[in-house]
Amino acid sequence: MKSDLFTIIKKELTRFFGDKRMLMTAIMPGILIYAIYSVMGEGFSSMNTVEDDYHYKVQVVEMPQALAGLKDMEGLEIIEVSSADVDGVKDLIKEGETDLLVVFPEDFDEQLLTYDVTTATTPAPNVEIYYNSAETASGGAYNIITSVLEQLEHSLANKFDICAGEKEYDMATAEDLSTMMVSMLLPMLLMTFIFTGCMSASAESIAGEKERGTIATLLVTPMKRRDLAIGKLVSLSVIGLISGCSSFIGTMLSLPKLMGGSGLEEVKFGYEVTDYAILLVVILATTLVVVGLISIISAFAKSVKEASTYCTPLMMVTMMLSFSTALGVASADQWYLYLIPLYNTVQCMGGIFAMDYEILPVILTIASNLVYAGGLVAVLTKMFDSERIMYT
């Protein structure tokens, strides 16, 4: 009995470790999870930090002697301005041209000496700090200055306040916040919709026919296998495109409700017909690539279940790339990044949704994806010509 048990165990383990595909399927999720979480960690970090040599631009009105040491603080560029410049500096903060505005009350040093918290009948002197939460550098400068002021406040027994009252200190507009959220969220959702829409049909189209044995009938018909491969890819691309567009339309229509919890439901997005047209072409070109990749995996697999298993690592990679907009959208100067399949699509989508893109990256993305799609068609055709692959 023990001999039979060990025989079964040995047989199953030999089958598993002897099948490279099964072995990689078991190992790959852990590798991809590590890669995805590492990229996500770097993304969250980059969203809250700036480059090491960056100097925060801090405009100050009525700089007090008590905080004169800020001028010597590393990483800060203190610029003294007059009270007449306050409105202009606020506009610069909104536009991201400067990072912070700190307005001290007149005679702040003297008020610190004379103000008595226990007997005062008037509010404590208030330090106003204006920033833009949609800008990483502005948020960083705000944290630094606030920390310094809070330390001073505690050492002086709360003789002054910071950002008190009902004034609006955050210069970020609802449009800024909504654009930032949309440019990060929608590329990930759309890539998910495109992938799942293509996968549901592509995995069944080839692997399903292999599993049912009907692929053999198609291969012996008087039809070029190249035409068979292209025909499947075209039909699958149409299905994937319809699914992606449907999901996209649903996402855009539900966007006001999605933003409702953030108080951004009244924001009007300034997308034009041209933006939608470019986005549609990018989705179409990407759909061809995704369909090609999944079709090759499906042709390699022996069953629909096996094809779905093999597609899981590809989906995880797609999700990892979809998160890349959190690291920022690549500039037109980094044109070579728009030659990386799937990643280029995410970057283009991020730029389009942020309403900040150039035509060169879009052209490179569309053109390179069409080239990749053509290459995948050639690979799939070769696979259809292989008796070992198609009949195994």
PDB file of N, CA and C in Angstrom, residues 193-194 197-198 234-248 279-288 291:
ATOM      1  N   PHE A 193     -10.655  46.471 -18.909  1.00  0.00           N
ATOM      2  CA  PHE A 193     -11.791  46.156 -19.764  1.00  0.00           C
ATOM      3  C   PHE A 193     -11.334  45.575 -21.103  1.00  0.00           C
ATOM      4  N   ILE A 194     -10.295  46.185 -21.686  1.00  0.00           N
ATOM      5  CA  ILE A 194      -9.786  45.696 -22.964  1.00  0.00           C
ATOM      6  C   ILE A 194      -9.288  44.259 -22.828  1.00  0.00           C
ATOM      7  N   GLY A 197     -12.185  41.770 -22.028  1.00  0.00           N
ATOM      8  CA  GLY A 197     -13.046  41.618 -23.200  1.00  0.00           C
ATOM      9  C   GLY A 197     -12.401  40.749 -24.267  1.00  0.00           C
ATOM     10  N   CYS A 198     -11.097  40.944 -24.481  1.00  0.00           N
ATOM     11  CA  CYS A 198     -10.378  40.130 -25.474  1.00  0.00           C
ATOM     12  C   CYS A 198     -10.188  38.694 -24.988  1.00  0.00           C
ATOM     13  N   VAL A 234      -9.071  39.046 -36.746  1.00  0.00           N
ATOM     14  CA  VAL A 234      -9.943  40.179 -37.084  1.00  0.00           C
ATOM     15  C   VAL A 234     -11.262  40.089 -36.334  1.00  0.00           C
ATOM     16  N   SER A 235     -11.872  38.901 -36.350  1.00  0.00           N
ATOM     17  CA  SER A 235     -13.162  38.753 -35.664  1.00  0.00           C
ATOM     18  C   SER A 235     -13.011  38.949 -34.159  1.00  0.00           C
ATOM     19  N   LEU A 236     -11.934  38.408 -33.599  1.00  0.00           N
ATOM     20  CA  LEU A 236     -11.693  38.578 -32.165  1.00  0.00           C
ATOM     21  C   LEU A 236     -11.404  40.037 -31.823  1.00  0.00           C
ATOM     22  N   SER A 237     -10.727  40.751 -32.710  1.00  0.00           N
ATOM     23  CA  SER A 237     -10.433  42.168 -32.468  1.00  0.00           C
ATOM     24  C   SER A 237     -11.714  42.991 -32.445  1.00  0.00           C
ATOM     25  N   VAL A 238     -12.639  42.675 -33.341  1.00  0.00           N
ATOM     26  CA  VAL A 238     -13.917  43.389 -33.367  1.00  0.00           C
ATOM     27  C   VAL A 238     -14.673  43.167 -32.056  1.00  0.00           C
ATOM     28  N   ILE A 239     -14.696  41.917 -31.608  1.00  0.00           N
ATOM     29  CA  ILE A 239     -15.375  41.602 -30.339  1.00  0.00           C
ATOM     30  C   ILE A 239     -14.707  42.332 -29.177  1.00  0.00           C
ATOM     31  N   GLY A 240     -13.353  42.295 -29.144  1.00  0.00           N
ATOM     32  CA  GLY A 240     -12.627  42.973 -28.073  1.00  0.00           C
ATOM     33  C   GLY A 240     -12.842  44.467 -28.088  1.00  0.00           C
ATOM     34  N   LEU A 241     -12.882  45.056 -29.294  1.00  0.00           N
ATOM     35  CA  LEU A 241     -13.095  46.499 -29.417  1.00  0.00           C
ATOM     36  C   LEU A 241     -14.483  46.893 -28.932  1.00  0.00           C
ATOM     37  N   ILE A 242     -15.482  46.117 -29.305  1.00  0.00           N
ATOM     38  CA  ILE A 242     -16.848  46.404 -28.855  1.00  0.00           C
ATOM     39  C   ILE A 242     -16.920  46.355 -27.331  1.00  0.00           C
ATOM     40  N   SER A 243     -16.289  45.348 -26.750  1.00  0.00           N
ATOM     41  CA  SER A 243     -16.290  45.219 -25.289  1.00  0.00           C
ATOM     42  C   SER A 243     -15.562  46.394 -24.631  1.00  0.00           C
ATOM     43  N   GLY A 244     -14.402  46.749 -25.186  1.00  0.00           N
ATOM     44  CA  GLY A 244     -13.648  47.865 -24.620  1.00  0.00           C
ATOM     45  C   GLY A 244     -14.387  49.181 -24.730  1.00  0.00           C
ATOM     46  N   CYS A 245     -14.987  49.437 -25.894  1.00  0.00           N
ATOM     47  CA  CYS A 245     -15.725  50.692 -26.093  1.00  0.00           C
ATOM     48  C   CYS A 245     -16.955  50.755 -25.194  1.00  0.00           C
ATOM     49  N   SER A 246     -17.643  49.625 -25.065  1.00  0.00           N
ATOM     50  CA  SER A 246     -18.816  49.586 -24.191  1.00  0.00           C
ATOM     51  C   SER A 246     -18.432  49.916 -22.756  1.00  0.00           C
ATOM     52  N   SER A 247     -17.337  49.311 -22.295  1.00  0.00           N
ATOM     53  CA  SER A 247     -16.886  49.569 -20.926  1.00  0.00           C
ATOM     54  C   SER A 247     -16.442  51.016 -20.769  1.00  0.00           C
ATOM     55  N   PHE A 248     -15.796  51.550 -21.800  1.00  0.00           N
ATOM     56  CA  PHE A 248     -15.339  52.937 -21.757  1.00  0.00           C
ATOM     57  C   PHE A 248     -16.518  53.901 -21.659  1.00  0.00           C
ATOM     58  N   LEU A 279      -8.327  58.678 -28.629  1.00  0.00           N
ATOM     59  CA  LEU A 279      -8.425  57.605 -27.640  1.00  0.00           C
ATOM     60  C   LEU A 279      -8.984  56.336 -28.273  1.00  0.00           C
ATOM     61  N   LEU A 280      -9.971  56.493 -29.153  1.00  0.00           N
ATOM     62  CA  LEU A 280     -10.583  55.337 -29.803  1.00  0.00           C
ATOM     63  C   LEU A 280      -9.571  54.612 -30.686  1.00  0.00           C
ATOM     64  N   VAL A 281      -8.764  55.374 -31.428  1.00  0.00           N
ATOM     65  CA  VAL A 281      -7.752  54.762 -32.303  1.00  0.00           C
ATOM     66  C   VAL A 281      -6.691  54.048 -31.468  1.00  0.00           C
ATOM     67  N   VAL A 282      -6.301  54.675 -30.350  1.00  0.00           N
ATOM     68  CA  VAL A 282      -5.323  54.037 -29.456  1.00  0.00           C
ATOM     69  C   VAL A 282      -5.877  52.724 -28.915  1.00  0.00           C
ATOM     70  N   ILE A 283      -7.161  52.720 -28.518  1.00  0.00           N
ATOM     71  CA  ILE A 283      -7.798  51.502 -28.005  1.00  0.00           C
ATOM     72  C   ILE A 283      -7.832  50.427 -29.081  1.00  0.00           C
ATOM     73  N   LEU A 284      -8.161  50.815 -30.321  1.00  0.00           N
ATOM     74  CA  LEU A 284      -8.236  49.855 -31.423  1.00  0.00           C
ATOM     75  C   LEU A 284      -6.872  49.203 -31.665  1.00  0.00           C
ATOM     76  N   ALA A 285      -5.815  50.030 -31.743  1.00  0.00           N
ATOM     77  CA  ALA A 285      -4.477  49.491 -31.986  1.00  0.00           C
ATOM     78  C   ALA A 285      -4.041  48.583 -30.842  1.00  0.00           C
ATOM     79  N   THR A 286      -4.390  48.975 -29.615  1.00  0.00           N
ATOM     80  CA  THR A 286      -4.021  48.159 -28.450  1.00  0.00           C
ATOM     81  C   THR A 286      -4.794  46.850 -28.429  1.00  0.00           C
ATOM     82  N   THR A 287      -6.054  46.913 -28.821  1.00  0.00           N
ATOM     83  CA  THR A 287      -6.877  45.709 -28.864  1.00  0.00           C
ATOM     84  C   THR A 287      -6.266  44.668 -29.801  1.00  0.00           C
ATOM     85  N   LEU A 288      -5.727  45.112 -30.927  1.00  0.00           N
ATOM     86  CA  LEU A 288      -5.091  44.190 -31.866  1.00  0.00           C
ATOM     87  C   LEU A 288      -3.898  43.487 -31.216  1.00  0.00           C
ATOM     88  N   VAL A 291      -5.280  41.039 -28.439  1.00  0.00           N
ATOM     89  CA  VAL A 291      -5.878  39.874 -29.083  1.00  0.00           C
ATOM     90  C   VAL A 291      -4.794  38.965 -29.638  1.00  0.00           C
TER      91      VAL A 291
END
